[in-house]
Amino acid sequence: MSTLHSRKAASALKNVEKITRHDQTFWLLRCKRDLMEHKLPEWESLREHASEIKKHTVTHLAQYLEKFSKRLEANGVIVHWAEDAKEFNETVLDILHKHKVKKLVKSKSMLTEECELNPFLEANGINVVETDLGERILQLLNEKPSHIVVPAIHVTREEVGELFERKGISKETGNYDPTYLTQCARYSLRNDFLDADAGMTGCNFGIAETGDVVVCTNEGNADMSTSMPKLHIAVMGLEKVVPDYHSLAVFQRLLCRNATGQPSTTYTSHFRKARPGGEMHVIIVDNGRSDMIANDEHWQTLKCIRCGACMNTCPVYRRSTGYSYSYFIPGPIGINLGMFKSPQQHSGNLSACSLCLSCDNVCPTKVAPGSQVYAWRQSLSQLHLANPAKKLISNGMCLVYYNPSLFRTSLKFAPIVNHLPRFLLYNGLNAWGKGREMPVFASESFEQMWKKGKLK
């Protein structure tokens, strides 16, 4: 009954020290988030307000997207629409070719990860440089992000130092001081900013009323990516649009507090038009998001603002790492997004949830990812993806629990199991017993003790 996730998790758990550090790191982020919550008496009303804004915007998306694009165009920005990842990638490449771009500097964007833009551009002769420190480390390691906010937090400073030494970024062998390594990365990237032909940013929020593209970072790499090259390409999923500045204010108070436990990101940059003498493009991408809107049971997934709070609190993610999931976004929200993308490919992730629903409690926009995971599990039979062994066990339990005489008989003879040899209980047929000890069955049931007057 093991899934791809469980097999990958088992491999990750062999490194106890690394898993423990991973667990503690993200629990610290969860604790910092809780401190922020306790400092705001209006916290729950903010969550409710954010949820209602997202619900309103998603159900009036065409109206707000049209308004947003018109504001952008009125400011001289060129707006593109992409139905899927293929059209998105080709649109970016077409813009770059028209401007004879050889080097592109990028700030962090999960949308480009979703559409696998980097390998596509590199295969077409474009030198792509990630400028977010975490993303740059992963790019040099040739790895994918393991978290949507802190993508390389699983990499130790020693590993970063050795990487920078191999790449010639660090000149001091054995110096793994984080401040020194950050300075090395800054010096290295500065040259890339200076000679880049184009800059690309993601988009945390698109303001329909004004046409602002809002980018939140802690490093300022988005500003550098847009202030040096004259060509700026901003990319965004269509769900990123919000009505106005009043709405933005609500999300700004929640985003960073939930993500890293900070009151706000260090930089919140608004891009409304191209720099003088430059050109700005905004590409709005669907790539399955319209299908989410049409799903009555799971449309709430579009309310997600990608803060990562659900991952930080998830006991399964913390103890299995992001690389144990088959979808590029891990954790509770990634499980749901993966099911939208391809149930056949990503249904194994559904087992990576204890249904503790801690993610429901911390989500700033009340997406309720844990509850949605439960709903996806209920649909596995309809999708013909239910595990045959689990179905057999469930049907057997139904037979016992819905038949009182059979249930009582089973309870009567259950204590026999306590005396059976281990090899009969712990084998390939008992998946539950792998890593667990079977319970000791009581000699008398609660019902029997009640009838005998042993309970008071």
Coordinates of C-alpha atoms in Angstrom, one line a residue, residues 119-287:
P119 CA 14.9 24.7 -19.2
F120 CA 12.8 25.8 -22.2
L121 CA 14.6 29.1 -22.5
E122 CA 18.0 27.5 -21.9
A123 CA 17.3 24.9 -24.7
N124 CA 16.6 27.9 -27.0
G125 CA 19.9 29.6 -26.2
I126 CA 18.9 32.0 -23.5
N127 CA 21.2 32.3 -20.4
V128 CA 18.8 32.4 -17.4
V129 CA 20.1 33.6 -14.1
E130 CA 18.1 33.2 -10.9
T131 CA 18.7 36.2 -8.6
D132 CA 16.9 35.1 -5.5
L133 CA 19.7 33.7 -3.3
G134 CA 17.8 30.5 -2.5
E135 CA 16.8 30.0 -6.1
R136 CA 20.3 30.8 -7.3
I137 CA 21.8 28.1 -5.0
L138 CA 19.3 25.6 -6.3
Q139 CA 20.0 26.6 -9.9
L140 CA 23.7 26.0 -9.4
L141 CA 22.9 22.6 -7.7
N142 CA 20.5 21.8 -10.5
E143 CA 17.8 21.1 -8.0
K144 CA 14.1 22.1 -7.7
P145 CA 12.7 24.2 -4.8
S146 CA 11.6 22.3 -1.7
H147 CA 9.4 25.1 -0.4
I148 CA 7.6 27.9 -2.1
V149 CA 8.9 30.7 0.2
V150 CA 12.3 29.5 1.4
P151 CA 13.2 27.2 -1.5
A152 CA 16.8 26.2 -0.4
I153 CA 16.4 26.2 3.4
H154 CA 17.2 22.5 3.4
V155 CA 20.7 23.2 2.1
T156 CA 23.3 23.7 4.8
R157 CA 25.8 26.5 4.9
E158 CA 28.6 24.0 4.5
E159 CA 27.0 22.7 1.3
V160 CA 26.5 26.3 0.0
G161 CA 30.1 27.1 0.8
E162 CA 31.5 24.1 -1.0
L163 CA 29.2 24.8 -4.0
F164 CA 30.4 28.4 -4.2
E165 CA 34.0 27.2 -4.0
R166 CA 33.4 24.8 -7.0
K167 CA 31.8 27.6 -9.0
G168 CA 34.5 30.1 -8.2
I169 CA 32.0 32.4 -6.4
S170 CA 33.8 32.0 -3.0
K171 CA 37.6 32.5 -2.9
E172 CA 38.1 31.5 0.8
T173 CA 38.2 27.7 1.1
G174 CA 36.4 26.5 4.2
N175 CA 34.7 29.8 5.0
Y176 CA 31.1 28.9 5.5
D177 CA 30.0 32.0 7.3
P178 CA 26.5 33.0 6.0
T179 CA 27.3 36.7 5.9
Y180 CA 30.4 36.0 3.8
L181 CA 28.6 33.6 1.5
T182 CA 25.8 36.1 0.9
Q183 CA 28.3 38.8 0.1
C184 CA 30.0 36.4 -2.4
A185 CA 26.6 35.8 -4.1
R186 CA 25.9 39.5 -4.1
Y187 CA 29.2 40.3 -5.9
S188 CA 28.6 37.5 -8.4
L189 CA 25.1 38.5 -9.2
R190 CA 26.0 42.2 -9.5
N191 CA 27.8 41.4 -12.8
D192 CA 24.8 39.5 -14.1
F193 CA 22.5 42.5 -13.3
L194 CA 24.8 44.8 -15.2
D195 CA 25.1 42.9 -18.4
A196 CA 21.6 41.3 -18.6
D197 CA 19.4 42.1 -21.6
A198 CA 16.1 41.6 -19.8
G199 CA 14.6 41.2 -16.3
M200 CA 11.7 39.0 -15.2
T201 CA 9.7 39.2 -12.1
G202 CA 6.8 37.2 -10.7
C203 CA 3.7 38.9 -9.2
N204 CA 2.3 38.5 -5.7
F205 CA -0.7 40.7 -6.4
G206 CA -2.1 42.5 -9.4
I207 CA -4.2 45.6 -8.5
A208 CA -7.2 45.9 -10.9
E209 CA -8.0 49.5 -10.0
T210 CA -4.5 50.9 -10.8
G211 CA -2.7 48.3 -12.9
D212 CA 0.0 47.8 -10.4
V213 CA 2.1 44.6 -10.4
V214 CA 3.1 44.1 -6.7
V215 CA 6.2 42.0 -5.9
C216 CA 7.2 41.1 -2.3
T217 CA 10.8 40.1 -1.6
N218 CA 13.3 40.2 1.2
E219 CA 16.4 40.7 -1.0
G220 CA 15.6 43.5 -3.5
N221 CA 16.4 41.2 -6.4
A222 CA 13.2 42.1 -8.2
D223 CA 14.1 45.8 -8.1
M224 CA 17.6 45.1 -9.5
S225 CA 16.1 42.9 -12.2
T226 CA 13.9 45.7 -13.4
S227 CA 16.1 48.8 -12.8
M228 CA 19.1 47.7 -14.8
P229 CA 17.8 46.0 -18.0
K230 CA 15.4 48.1 -20.1
L231 CA 13.1 45.1 -20.8
H232 CA 10.9 44.0 -17.9
I233 CA 8.6 40.9 -18.2
A234 CA 6.2 40.3 -15.3
V235 CA 4.4 37.0 -15.2
M236 CA 1.4 36.1 -13.1
G237 CA -1.3 33.5 -12.7
L238 CA -4.7 35.0 -13.3
E239 CA -5.8 34.4 -9.7
K240 CA -3.3 36.9 -8.5
V241 CA -5.5 39.9 -9.3
V242 CA -7.2 41.8 -6.4
P243 CA -9.7 44.6 -6.6
D244 CA -7.8 47.6 -5.1
Y245 CA -5.3 49.0 -2.6
H246 CA -7.7 48.4 0.3
S247 CA -7.7 44.7 -0.6
L248 CA -3.9 44.8 -1.0
A249 CA -3.6 46.2 2.5
V250 CA -5.4 43.2 4.0
F251 CA -3.1 40.7 2.2
Q252 CA 0.0 42.7 3.0
R253 CA -0.7 42.4 6.7
L254 CA -1.2 38.6 6.4
L255 CA 1.3 37.4 3.8
C256 CA 4.7 37.8 5.5
R257 CA 3.4 37.3 9.0
N258 CA 2.2 33.8 7.9
A259 CA 5.2 33.0 5.7
T260 CA 8.2 33.9 7.8
G261 CA 6.9 35.6 11.0
Q262 CA 7.9 39.1 9.8
P263 CA 5.5 42.1 10.0
S264 CA 6.3 42.7 6.3
T265 CA 8.7 41.8 3.6
T266 CA 11.8 44.0 3.3
Y267 CA 10.8 45.2 -0.1
T268 CA 7.3 45.6 -1.5
S269 CA 7.7 46.9 -5.1
H270 CA 5.0 48.3 -7.3
F271 CA 5.5 48.2 -11.1
R272 CA 2.9 50.2 -13.1
K273 CA 4.8 51.1 -16.2
A274 CA 8.1 50.7 -17.9
R275 CA 11.2 52.6 -16.8
P276 CA 12.0 55.6 -19.0
G277 CA 13.3 54.4 -22.3
G278 CA 12.3 50.8 -21.5
E279 CA 9.5 48.4 -22.2
M280 CA 7.3 46.4 -19.9
H281 CA 5.3 43.3 -20.7
V282 CA 2.8 41.4 -18.4
I283 CA 1.9 37.8 -19.2
I284 CA -1.3 36.6 -17.5
V285 CA -1.4 32.8 -17.4
D286 CA -4.4 30.4 -17.0
N287 CA -2.8 26.9 -17.2

